[in-house]
Amino acid sequence: MKRRSWAEPYKIKMVEPIRMTSREERERAIAEAGYNTFLLRSQDVYIDLLTDSGTSAMSDRQWAGMMRGDEAYAGSRNYYSLEAAVHEHYGYKHLIPTHQGRGAEHLLSQLCINPGDSVPGNMYFTTTRHHQEAAGGSFVDVIVNEAHDPASEHPFKGNVDLDKMRSLIERVGAERIPYLSLETNVNMAGGQPCSMENIRAVCALCHEHGIPVYLDATRAVENAWFIKQREAGFADRTIKSILLEICSHTDGCTMSAKKDSLVNIGGFLAVNDDALAERARNLVVVYEGLHTYGGLAGRDMEAMAIGIAESVQEDHIRARIGQVEYLGLRLMDAGVPIVRPIGGHGIFIDAARFLPHIPRERFPAQALAAALYVDSGVRSMERGGVSAGRDPETGENIFPSLELIRLTLPRRVYTQAHMDVVAESVLDLHEHPEQVQGLEMVHEPEHLRFFQARFVPMVPASASCGGIAAQSVRP
Ligand code: F0G
């Protein structure tokens, strides 16, 4: 049969010009940014794949919703639209809006975690773990082993390993586990989904022991897409019904609406428990704002309500994940080591394999992100040793098994031609990896260091006068 292409289910009504810079300009910019792509000015970036967070293009409907903002301090009608949207699509009883996902994580952690508690999760996320530790808990990774192997083709690498969860319960006792934080389409594993079978089983196990399960629903719609594609019995189900079923097994969620829900700012905590909701409403006024706006403008809540409904449309999610797949296949076909299977929100390049000559202490992923920017103005993000930070007890660097850079695709923003430019730049670097040198960290912030750490490049032995293999060029 003749191949028939498909295209994005929208056309472009407004454009934002972007600027290509010279290689010299980019070399200067990355040096000024301390070789950290978070510290670049966006005006110096050509194609910005730093994150899919808050970077989506809103629809004309969402922009129209912005004009219907009801900026009353209390009881804004946009709060009630959002409440209805969350109820219809996520199904939870109580909604507490927050300015973004970490606001919700902060509330949940403060409300539920006591010092000394263990908080299991299917791989850490930076802000989530930070809030758990700040509340006195320690994070325990209960994800399946395959998640730590970039080459494993396991279709549901986000799954919780039930044996790991069982042995944690045996070891510390259910009363020291305030909840399981269950992330859908696990970000740090490469945008890898959980199966419905696993979600059902792990929720049943936790509930048997009286342990609630809170979903990190940030990319639950993308997870629903993979369940529909890969899990028996779901091919004919709507994304909307799969999402509702995922949530129905759990007790609530924290949500960064800046991803799935197609808005530039916003998040929420949603729970079924009446008493917990009451406590959350008492706390949200301290940190975020009144319980009917949680740090958001009325217009932001309206855009979010509309974005939630758009996010579950089948043609939207197919195009969104289809674009990620297009870029992934181009890289995979050329032999670039990427996390397999291709995930939902971006392509994760295995920097340890891409740059085998750079030891982990010299941050190969950070170095690759900087080199990619210099080559083509494409901005990516480190997701390896720098992001993992230090062990809170020993103070030692954590070197996680995954040393990745993430090319994260904003939703509805870039075209297939942009994807080609990105792929060609990665392929050029892949042909000449020896050009990329490791980095030395020269400034290390105390919290979430990857955002603001600064580095200097190491120069190869031949270019240095010392007898050591490489030395840094400190400013
Ligand atoms: N949970 C997950 C899985 C996330 O990916 C993020 C944010 C958050 C929680 C926190 O939400 O940013 O709204 O406060 N991830 C962004 C990223 C920053 O680039 O992956 P937030």
Short mmCIF file of N, CA and C in Angstrom, two decimals, residues 182-350:
data_model
loop_
_atom_site.label_atom_id
_atom_site.label_comp_id
_atom_site.label_asym_id
_atom_site.label_seq_id
_atom_site.Cartn_x
_atom_site.Cartn_y
_atom_site.Cartn_z
N LEU A 182 3.94 8.03 42.52
CA LEU A 182 3.95 7.22 41.29
C LEU A 182 3.97 8.15 40.09
N GLU A 183 5.09 8.19 39.40
CA GLU A 183 5.20 9.12 38.26
C GLU A 183 4.79 8.41 36.98
N THR A 184 3.99 9.10 36.19
CA THR A 184 3.62 8.54 34.89
C THR A 184 4.58 9.10 33.83
N ASN A 185 4.86 8.29 32.83
CA ASN A 185 5.85 8.64 31.80
C ASN A 185 7.10 9.24 32.42
N VAL A 186 7.81 8.38 33.12
CA VAL A 186 8.88 8.80 34.02
C VAL A 186 9.96 9.63 33.31
N ASN A 187 10.03 10.87 33.73
CA ASN A 187 10.90 11.86 33.10
C ASN A 187 12.36 11.42 33.07
N MET A 188 12.92 11.14 34.27
CA MET A 188 14.35 10.89 34.35
C MET A 188 14.74 9.55 33.73
N ALA A 189 13.76 8.68 33.48
CA ALA A 189 14.06 7.40 32.82
C ALA A 189 14.00 7.56 31.30
N GLY A 190 13.62 8.74 30.83
CA GLY A 190 13.57 8.97 29.40
C GLY A 190 12.15 9.11 28.86
N GLY A 191 11.22 9.48 29.73
CA GLY A 191 9.82 9.61 29.28
C GLY A 191 9.19 8.25 29.07
N GLN A 192 9.42 7.34 30.03
CA GLN A 192 8.99 5.94 29.90
C GLN A 192 7.73 5.68 30.71
N PRO A 193 6.77 4.98 30.10
CA PRO A 193 5.45 4.80 30.73
C PRO A 193 5.38 3.67 31.75
N CYS A 194 4.29 3.70 32.52
CA CYS A 194 3.90 2.58 33.37
C CYS A 194 2.74 1.89 32.67
N SER A 195 2.62 0.59 32.85
CA SER A 195 1.47 -0.11 32.28
C SER A 195 0.29 0.00 33.24
N MET A 196 -0.91 -0.14 32.70
CA MET A 196 -2.08 -0.10 33.58
C MET A 196 -2.05 -1.28 34.54
N GLU A 197 -1.57 -2.42 34.03
CA GLU A 197 -1.50 -3.60 34.89
C GLU A 197 -0.63 -3.32 36.11
N ASN A 198 0.51 -2.66 35.88
CA ASN A 198 1.41 -2.35 36.98
C ASN A 198 0.79 -1.31 37.93
N ILE A 199 0.12 -0.31 37.35
CA ILE A 199 -0.51 0.72 38.19
C ILE A 199 -1.55 0.07 39.10
N ARG A 200 -2.38 -0.81 38.50
CA ARG A 200 -3.40 -1.51 39.30
C ARG A 200 -2.75 -2.31 40.41
N ALA A 201 -1.69 -3.07 40.05
CA ALA A 201 -1.07 -3.98 41.02
C ALA A 201 -0.38 -3.21 42.14
N VAL A 202 0.34 -2.15 41.78
CA VAL A 202 1.08 -1.44 42.82
C VAL A 202 0.12 -0.68 43.73
N CYS A 203 -0.96 -0.16 43.17
CA CYS A 203 -1.94 0.54 44.01
C CYS A 203 -2.61 -0.46 44.95
N ALA A 204 -2.92 -1.66 44.44
CA ALA A 204 -3.55 -2.68 45.30
C ALA A 204 -2.60 -3.05 46.44
N LEU A 205 -1.32 -3.24 46.11
CA LEU A 205 -0.34 -3.59 47.15
C LEU A 205 -0.26 -2.50 48.22
N CYS A 206 -0.16 -1.26 47.78
CA CYS A 206 -0.04 -0.15 48.74
C CYS A 206 -1.30 -0.06 49.60
N HIS A 207 -2.45 -0.13 48.95
CA HIS A 207 -3.70 0.03 49.69
C HIS A 207 -3.92 -1.10 50.71
N GLU A 208 -3.45 -2.30 50.34
CA GLU A 208 -3.49 -3.42 51.29
C GLU A 208 -2.79 -3.07 52.60
N HIS A 209 -1.75 -2.25 52.49
CA HIS A 209 -0.97 -1.87 53.68
C HIS A 209 -1.35 -0.48 54.18
N GLY A 210 -2.42 0.08 53.65
CA GLY A 210 -2.86 1.40 54.11
C GLY A 210 -1.97 2.55 53.64
N ILE A 211 -1.20 2.32 52.57
CA ILE A 211 -0.31 3.37 52.05
C ILE A 211 -1.00 4.05 50.86
N PRO A 212 -1.24 5.35 50.93
CA PRO A 212 -1.86 6.02 49.78
C PRO A 212 -0.88 6.12 48.60
N VAL A 213 -1.44 6.29 47.42
CA VAL A 213 -0.61 6.47 46.23
C VAL A 213 -0.95 7.82 45.61
N TYR A 214 0.04 8.69 45.51
CA TYR A 214 -0.16 9.96 44.83
C TYR A 214 0.58 9.94 43.51
N LEU A 215 -0.18 10.24 42.49
CA LEU A 215 0.37 10.22 41.14
C LEU A 215 1.14 11.51 40.91
N ASP A 216 2.31 11.44 40.28
CA ASP A 216 2.85 12.64 39.65
C ASP A 216 2.29 12.59 38.23
N ALA A 217 1.20 13.33 38.03
CA ALA A 217 0.42 13.22 36.79
C ALA A 217 0.92 14.15 35.69
N THR A 218 2.12 14.70 35.89
CA THR A 218 2.65 15.71 34.96
C THR A 218 2.54 15.28 33.50
N ARG A 219 2.87 14.02 33.21
CA ARG A 219 2.80 13.56 31.81
C ARG A 219 1.91 12.30 31.71
N ALA A 220 0.82 12.31 32.47
CA ALA A 220 -0.06 11.13 32.49
C ALA A 220 -0.78 10.94 31.16
N VAL A 221 -1.05 12.02 30.43
CA VAL A 221 -1.72 11.87 29.13
C VAL A 221 -0.78 11.14 28.16
N GLU A 222 0.49 11.52 28.21
CA GLU A 222 1.46 10.84 27.33
C GLU A 222 1.56 9.36 27.72
N ASN A 223 1.49 9.09 29.02
CA ASN A 223 1.50 7.70 29.47
C ASN A 223 0.28 6.95 28.92
N ALA A 224 -0.87 7.62 28.94
CA ALA A 224 -2.11 6.99 28.45
C ALA A 224 -1.95 6.60 26.97
N TRP A 225 -1.25 7.46 26.21
CA TRP A 225 -1.02 7.14 24.78
C TRP A 225 -0.24 5.84 24.63
N PHE A 226 0.80 5.67 25.45
CA PHE A 226 1.61 4.45 25.33
C PHE A 226 0.82 3.22 25.78
N ILE A 227 -0.03 3.39 26.79
CA ILE A 227 -0.87 2.25 27.20
C ILE A 227 -1.76 1.86 26.03
N LYS A 228 -2.33 2.84 25.37
CA LYS A 228 -3.21 2.55 24.22
C LYS A 228 -2.44 1.82 23.11
N GLN A 229 -1.18 2.24 22.88
CA GLN A 229 -0.39 1.64 21.81
C GLN A 229 0.13 0.25 22.16
N ARG A 230 0.51 0.08 23.43
CA ARG A 230 1.33 -1.10 23.76
C ARG A 230 0.66 -2.14 24.62
N GLU A 231 -0.42 -1.80 25.31
CA GLU A 231 -0.95 -2.75 26.29
C GLU A 231 -2.22 -3.41 25.74
N ALA A 232 -2.27 -4.72 25.84
CA ALA A 232 -3.41 -5.47 25.31
C ALA A 232 -4.70 -4.98 25.95
N GLY A 233 -5.70 -4.81 25.12
CA GLY A 233 -7.03 -4.45 25.63
C GLY A 233 -7.32 -2.96 25.63
N PHE A 234 -6.33 -2.14 25.24
CA PHE A 234 -6.55 -0.69 25.31
C PHE A 234 -6.64 -0.01 23.94
N ALA A 235 -6.42 -0.76 22.87
CA ALA A 235 -6.33 -0.14 21.54
C ALA A 235 -7.60 0.64 21.18
N ASP A 236 -8.74 0.17 21.65
CA ASP A 236 -10.00 0.84 21.27
C ASP A 236 -10.50 1.82 22.33
N ARG A 237 -9.74 1.96 23.39
CA ARG A 237 -10.17 2.89 24.45
C ARG A 237 -9.74 4.31 24.09
N THR A 238 -10.49 5.32 24.56
CA THR A 238 -10.07 6.70 24.32
C THR A 238 -8.96 7.07 25.30
N ILE A 239 -8.15 8.05 24.92
CA ILE A 239 -7.11 8.56 25.83
C ILE A 239 -7.79 9.09 27.09
N LYS A 240 -8.91 9.74 26.90
CA LYS A 240 -9.64 10.31 28.04
C LYS A 240 -10.00 9.22 29.06
N SER A 241 -10.49 8.08 28.55
CA SER A 241 -10.92 7.05 29.51
C SER A 241 -9.72 6.36 30.14
N ILE A 242 -8.62 6.25 29.40
CA ILE A 242 -7.42 5.62 29.98
C ILE A 242 -6.86 6.52 31.09
N LEU A 243 -6.82 7.82 30.82
CA LEU A 243 -6.33 8.76 31.84
C LEU A 243 -7.19 8.66 33.10
N LEU A 244 -8.48 8.66 32.91
CA LEU A 244 -9.38 8.57 34.08
C LEU A 244 -9.14 7.28 34.85
N GLU A 245 -8.90 6.19 34.10
CA GLU A 245 -8.68 4.93 34.82
C GLU A 245 -7.37 4.97 35.62
N ILE A 246 -6.31 5.52 35.00
CA ILE A 246 -5.04 5.63 35.75
C ILE A 246 -5.29 6.32 37.08
N CYS A 247 -5.96 7.47 36.99
CA CYS A 247 -6.17 8.27 38.21
C CYS A 247 -7.07 7.55 39.20
N SER A 248 -8.03 6.77 38.67
CA SER A 248 -9.02 6.15 39.55
C SER A 248 -8.38 5.15 40.52
N HIS A 249 -7.21 4.62 40.17
CA HIS A 249 -6.56 3.66 41.07
C HIS A 249 -5.83 4.37 42.22
N THR A 250 -5.60 5.67 42.06
CA THR A 250 -4.74 6.39 43.02
C THR A 250 -5.58 7.30 43.91
N ASP A 251 -4.91 7.93 44.88
CA ASP A 251 -5.63 8.73 45.88
C ASP A 251 -5.57 10.23 45.62
N GLY A 252 -4.80 10.61 44.62
CA GLY A 252 -4.67 12.02 44.32
C GLY A 252 -3.46 12.22 43.44
N CYS A 253 -3.16 13.49 43.14
CA CYS A 253 -1.98 13.72 42.29
C CYS A 253 -1.37 15.08 42.58
N THR A 254 -0.07 15.16 42.25
CA THR A 254 0.56 16.46 42.08
C THR A 254 0.70 16.65 40.58
N MET A 255 0.59 17.87 40.12
CA MET A 255 0.54 18.09 38.69
C MET A 255 1.28 19.36 38.31
N SER A 256 2.20 19.24 37.37
CA SER A 256 2.74 20.42 36.71
C SER A 256 1.98 20.55 35.39
N ALA A 257 1.06 21.49 35.34
CA ALA A 257 0.22 21.65 34.14
C ALA A 257 1.00 22.25 32.98
N LYS A 258 2.26 22.60 33.25
CA LYS A 258 3.11 23.21 32.21
C LYS A 258 3.53 22.21 31.14
N LYS A 259 3.18 20.94 31.33
CA LYS A 259 3.54 19.92 30.33
C LYS A 259 2.28 19.49 29.60
N ASP A 260 1.69 18.35 30.00
CA ASP A 260 0.51 17.83 29.30
C ASP A 260 -0.56 18.89 29.04
N SER A 261 -0.80 19.77 30.01
CA SER A 261 -1.98 20.63 29.93
C SER A 261 -1.78 21.90 29.09
N LEU A 262 -0.63 22.01 28.42
CA LEU A 262 -0.47 23.01 27.35
C LEU A 262 -0.56 24.46 27.83
N VAL A 263 -0.10 24.71 29.06
CA VAL A 263 -0.06 26.10 29.52
C VAL A 263 1.36 26.52 29.89
N ASN A 264 1.57 27.81 29.97
CA ASN A 264 2.90 28.32 30.26
C ASN A 264 3.18 28.38 31.76
N ILE A 265 2.13 28.36 32.55
CA ILE A 265 2.32 28.34 34.01
C ILE A 265 1.10 27.68 34.65
N GLY A 266 1.33 26.99 35.76
CA GLY A 266 0.20 26.43 36.51
C GLY A 266 0.45 25.01 36.96
N GLY A 267 -0.27 24.63 37.98
CA GLY A 267 -0.20 23.26 38.49
C GLY A 267 -1.32 23.06 39.49
N PHE A 268 -1.38 21.87 40.06
CA PHE A 268 -2.37 21.66 41.11
C PHE A 268 -2.05 20.43 41.93
N LEU A 269 -2.66 20.42 43.12
CA LEU A 269 -2.71 19.24 43.95
C LEU A 269 -4.17 18.80 43.92
N ALA A 270 -4.42 17.52 43.70
CA ALA A 270 -5.80 17.03 43.71
C ALA A 270 -5.83 15.80 44.60
N VAL A 271 -6.80 15.73 45.48
CA VAL A 271 -6.88 14.60 46.40
C VAL A 271 -8.34 14.18 46.60
N ASN A 272 -8.52 12.94 47.00
CA ASN A 272 -9.87 12.46 47.30
C ASN A 272 -10.22 12.60 48.79
N ASP A 273 -9.21 12.57 49.64
CA ASP A 273 -9.42 12.56 51.08
C ASP A 273 -9.88 13.94 51.57
N ASP A 274 -11.06 13.98 52.20
CA ASP A 274 -11.64 15.26 52.63
C ASP A 274 -10.75 15.97 53.67
N ALA A 275 -10.23 15.18 54.62
CA ALA A 275 -9.45 15.81 55.70
C ALA A 275 -8.13 16.36 55.16
N LEU A 276 -7.50 15.60 54.25
CA LEU A 276 -6.24 16.06 53.67
C LEU A 276 -6.48 17.33 52.83
N ALA A 277 -7.59 17.35 52.11
CA ALA A 277 -7.91 18.52 51.29
C ALA A 277 -8.07 19.76 52.17
N GLU A 278 -8.71 19.57 53.30
CA GLU A 278 -8.92 20.68 54.24
C GLU A 278 -7.56 21.21 54.73
N ARG A 279 -6.66 20.28 55.06
CA ARG A 279 -5.33 20.71 55.53
C ARG A 279 -4.55 21.39 54.40
N ALA A 280 -4.72 20.87 53.19
CA ALA A 280 -4.00 21.47 52.05
C ALA A 280 -4.52 22.88 51.77
N ARG A 281 -5.82 23.08 51.94
CA ARG A 281 -6.39 24.42 51.73
C ARG A 281 -5.89 25.39 52.79
N ASN A 282 -5.63 24.86 53.99
CA ASN A 282 -5.07 25.72 55.04
C ASN A 282 -3.63 26.10 54.73
N LEU A 283 -2.89 25.18 54.13
CA LEU A 283 -1.46 25.44 53.89
C LEU A 283 -1.24 26.25 52.61
N VAL A 284 -2.11 26.05 51.61
CA VAL A 284 -1.86 26.72 50.33
C VAL A 284 -1.92 28.24 50.49
N VAL A 285 -2.72 28.72 51.42
CA VAL A 285 -2.81 30.18 51.60
C VAL A 285 -1.51 30.75 52.14
N VAL A 286 -0.71 29.93 52.79
CA VAL A 286 0.56 30.42 53.34
C VAL A 286 1.61 30.57 52.23
N TYR A 287 1.64 29.58 51.32
CA TYR A 287 2.74 29.55 50.35
C TYR A 287 2.38 29.99 48.95
N GLU A 288 1.11 29.82 48.55
CA GLU A 288 0.78 30.04 47.14
C GLU A 288 -0.20 31.20 46.96
N GLY A 289 -1.29 31.15 47.69
CA GLY A 289 -2.35 32.15 47.55
C GLY A 289 -3.65 31.52 48.00
N LEU A 290 -4.72 32.27 47.90
CA LEU A 290 -6.01 31.72 48.36
C LEU A 290 -6.31 30.40 47.64
N HIS A 291 -7.11 29.54 48.29
CA HIS A 291 -7.33 28.19 47.75
C HIS A 291 -8.10 28.20 46.43
N THR A 292 -8.64 29.35 46.03
CA THR A 292 -9.31 29.38 44.72
C THR A 292 -8.44 30.03 43.64
N TYR A 293 -7.16 30.31 43.95
CA TYR A 293 -6.26 30.72 42.85
C TYR A 293 -4.84 30.17 42.97
N GLY A 294 -4.40 29.83 44.18
CA GLY A 294 -3.12 29.15 44.34
C GLY A 294 -1.94 29.76 43.59
N GLY A 295 -1.84 31.09 43.56
CA GLY A 295 -0.68 31.71 42.92
C GLY A 295 -0.87 31.98 41.44
N LEU A 296 -2.06 31.68 40.92
CA LEU A 296 -2.31 31.88 39.49
C LEU A 296 -3.27 33.03 39.28
N ALA A 297 -3.16 33.65 38.09
CA ALA A 297 -4.19 34.62 37.70
C ALA A 297 -5.41 33.83 37.23
N GLY A 298 -6.58 34.45 37.28
CA GLY A 298 -7.79 33.80 36.79
C GLY A 298 -7.61 33.33 35.36
N ARG A 299 -6.99 34.17 34.53
CA ARG A 299 -6.81 33.81 33.11
C ARG A 299 -5.94 32.56 32.95
N ASP A 300 -4.97 32.39 33.85
CA ASP A 300 -4.12 31.19 33.76
C ASP A 300 -4.95 29.94 34.02
N MET A 301 -5.88 30.04 34.97
CA MET A 301 -6.70 28.86 35.30
C MET A 301 -7.64 28.54 34.13
N GLU A 302 -8.13 29.57 33.44
CA GLU A 302 -9.02 29.32 32.31
C GLU A 302 -8.25 28.62 31.18
N ALA A 303 -7.03 29.13 30.90
CA ALA A 303 -6.21 28.52 29.85
C ALA A 303 -5.91 27.06 30.20
N MET A 304 -5.71 26.80 31.49
CA MET A 304 -5.39 25.44 31.92
C MET A 304 -6.61 24.53 31.73
N ALA A 305 -7.78 25.04 32.09
CA ALA A 305 -9.00 24.23 31.94
C ALA A 305 -9.18 23.83 30.47
N ILE A 306 -8.96 24.78 29.57
CA ILE A 306 -9.13 24.47 28.14
C ILE A 306 -8.00 23.54 27.66
N GLY A 307 -6.78 23.80 28.15
CA GLY A 307 -5.63 22.96 27.77
C GLY A 307 -5.81 21.52 28.20
N ILE A 308 -6.39 21.31 29.36
CA ILE A 308 -6.62 19.93 29.84
C ILE A 308 -7.52 19.19 28.85
N ALA A 309 -8.58 19.86 28.40
CA ALA A 309 -9.50 19.20 27.46
C ALA A 309 -8.80 18.94 26.11
N GLU A 310 -7.97 19.89 25.67
CA GLU A 310 -7.26 19.68 24.40
C GLU A 310 -6.22 18.56 24.50
N SER A 311 -5.67 18.40 25.70
CA SER A 311 -4.54 17.46 25.84
C SER A 311 -4.94 16.01 25.60
N VAL A 312 -6.21 15.69 25.81
CA VAL A 312 -6.62 14.30 25.64
C VAL A 312 -7.19 14.01 24.25
N GLN A 313 -7.17 15.02 23.37
CA GLN A 313 -7.66 14.77 22.01
C GLN A 313 -6.68 13.84 21.29
N GLU A 314 -7.22 12.82 20.66
CA GLU A 314 -6.38 11.77 20.08
C GLU A 314 -5.41 12.31 19.03
N ASP A 315 -5.91 13.21 18.15
CA ASP A 315 -5.01 13.69 17.09
C ASP A 315 -3.91 14.58 17.66
N HIS A 316 -4.20 15.28 18.74
CA HIS A 316 -3.15 16.09 19.38
C HIS A 316 -2.03 15.20 19.91
N ILE A 317 -2.41 14.19 20.67
CA ILE A 317 -1.38 13.40 21.36
C ILE A 317 -0.61 12.54 20.35
N ARG A 318 -1.30 12.13 19.29
CA ARG A 318 -0.60 11.36 18.26
C ARG A 318 0.47 12.22 17.58
N ALA A 319 0.13 13.47 17.27
CA ALA A 319 1.11 14.35 16.62
C ALA A 319 2.24 14.70 17.58
N ARG A 320 1.91 14.90 18.85
CA ARG A 320 2.92 15.29 19.83
C ARG A 320 3.98 14.17 19.97
N ILE A 321 3.50 12.97 20.19
CA ILE A 321 4.45 11.87 20.39
C ILE A 321 5.05 11.45 19.04
N GLY A 322 4.29 11.63 17.96
CA GLY A 322 4.81 11.34 16.63
C GLY A 322 6.02 12.19 16.28
N GLN A 323 6.02 13.44 16.71
CA GLN A 323 7.16 14.31 16.41
C GLN A 323 8.41 13.86 17.18
N VAL A 324 8.20 13.47 18.43
CA VAL A 324 9.33 12.96 19.23
C VAL A 324 9.90 11.71 18.55
N GLU A 325 8.99 10.86 18.09
CA GLU A 325 9.41 9.62 17.44
C GLU A 325 10.18 9.90 16.15
N TYR A 326 9.75 10.90 15.41
CA TYR A 326 10.42 11.25 14.16
C TYR A 326 11.89 11.60 14.42
N LEU A 327 12.11 12.45 15.41
CA LEU A 327 13.49 12.84 15.74
C LEU A 327 14.27 11.62 16.26
N GLY A 328 13.63 10.84 17.11
CA GLY A 328 14.30 9.67 17.69
C GLY A 328 14.73 8.68 16.62
N LEU A 329 13.84 8.43 15.66
CA LEU A 329 14.17 7.45 14.62
C LEU A 329 15.34 7.94 13.76
N ARG A 330 15.37 9.25 13.48
CA ARG A 330 16.49 9.77 12.69
C ARG A 330 17.81 9.51 13.40
N LEU A 331 17.84 9.71 14.71
CA LEU A 331 19.09 9.51 15.45
C LEU A 331 19.43 8.03 15.58
N MET A 332 18.39 7.25 15.87
CA MET A 332 18.60 5.81 16.06
C MET A 332 19.11 5.16 14.78
N ASP A 333 18.51 5.55 13.65
CA ASP A 333 18.90 4.96 12.37
C ASP A 333 20.36 5.25 12.05
N ALA A 334 20.89 6.35 12.58
CA ALA A 334 22.29 6.70 12.31
C ALA A 334 23.21 6.15 13.40
N GLY A 335 22.68 5.38 14.32
CA GLY A 335 23.54 4.73 15.32
C GLY A 335 23.84 5.57 16.55
N VAL A 336 23.13 6.67 16.75
CA VAL A 336 23.36 7.47 17.96
C VAL A 336 22.76 6.72 19.15
N PRO A 337 23.53 6.58 20.26
CA PRO A 337 22.99 5.84 21.41
C PRO A 337 21.94 6.67 22.14
N ILE A 338 20.67 6.30 21.98
CA ILE A 338 19.60 7.01 22.70
C ILE A 338 18.87 6.03 23.60
N VAL A 339 18.18 6.57 24.59
CA VAL A 339 17.39 5.71 25.48
C VAL A 339 16.27 5.08 24.66
N ARG A 340 16.16 3.76 24.78
CA ARG A 340 15.14 3.00 24.06
C ARG A 340 14.11 2.49 25.05
N PRO A 341 12.88 2.26 24.68
CA PRO A 341 12.25 2.75 23.46
C PRO A 341 12.16 4.28 23.48
N ILE A 342 11.86 4.88 22.33
CA ILE A 342 11.75 6.34 22.27
C ILE A 342 10.63 6.78 23.22
N GLY A 343 10.91 7.77 24.05
CA GLY A 343 9.97 8.18 25.09
C GLY A 343 8.95 9.19 24.60
N GLY A 344 8.24 9.79 25.54
CA GLY A 344 7.10 10.62 25.19
C GLY A 344 7.40 12.09 24.98
N HIS A 345 8.32 12.66 25.77
CA HIS A 345 8.47 14.12 25.69
C HIS A 345 9.80 14.57 25.13
N GLY A 346 10.67 13.62 24.83
CA GLY A 346 11.95 14.04 24.27
C GLY A 346 12.82 12.84 23.96
N ILE A 347 13.97 13.16 23.38
CA ILE A 347 14.96 12.14 23.07
C ILE A 347 16.08 12.30 24.08
N PHE A 348 16.47 11.20 24.67
CA PHE A 348 17.52 11.21 25.68
C PHE A 348 18.74 10.52 25.09
N ILE A 349 19.81 11.28 24.92
CA ILE A 349 21.02 10.70 24.35
C ILE A 349 21.90 10.18 25.48
N ASP A 350 22.41 8.98 25.31
CA ASP A 350 23.28 8.36 26.30
C ASP A 350 24.68 8.98 26.15
#
